[in-house]
C-alpha angles and dihedrals in degrees: 000000000000126000116266133227106199105305096342133079118242088238090063090059095057117103125230094259093053092047090050091049092051092049091048094050091046090053091048093050091048091049090053091050092049092048091052092049092048092048091049094057102029116126092002122145109233112259095011123105118234124251090251092053091046092051091047091050091047092051092047093052094048 
């Protein structure tokens, strides 16, 4: 739910340029998140931890 000004939502008060800017930044942030998720699991064998995760676990237990 968006905030309200009187009887109107704040979103109704935004102009086209501001709405376009918000959509663009949301798409950019989502693209960064997706790229990070893809990089994290790329070339991984299912069910096996990666070398980086293994090293991190080893260092944490030492």
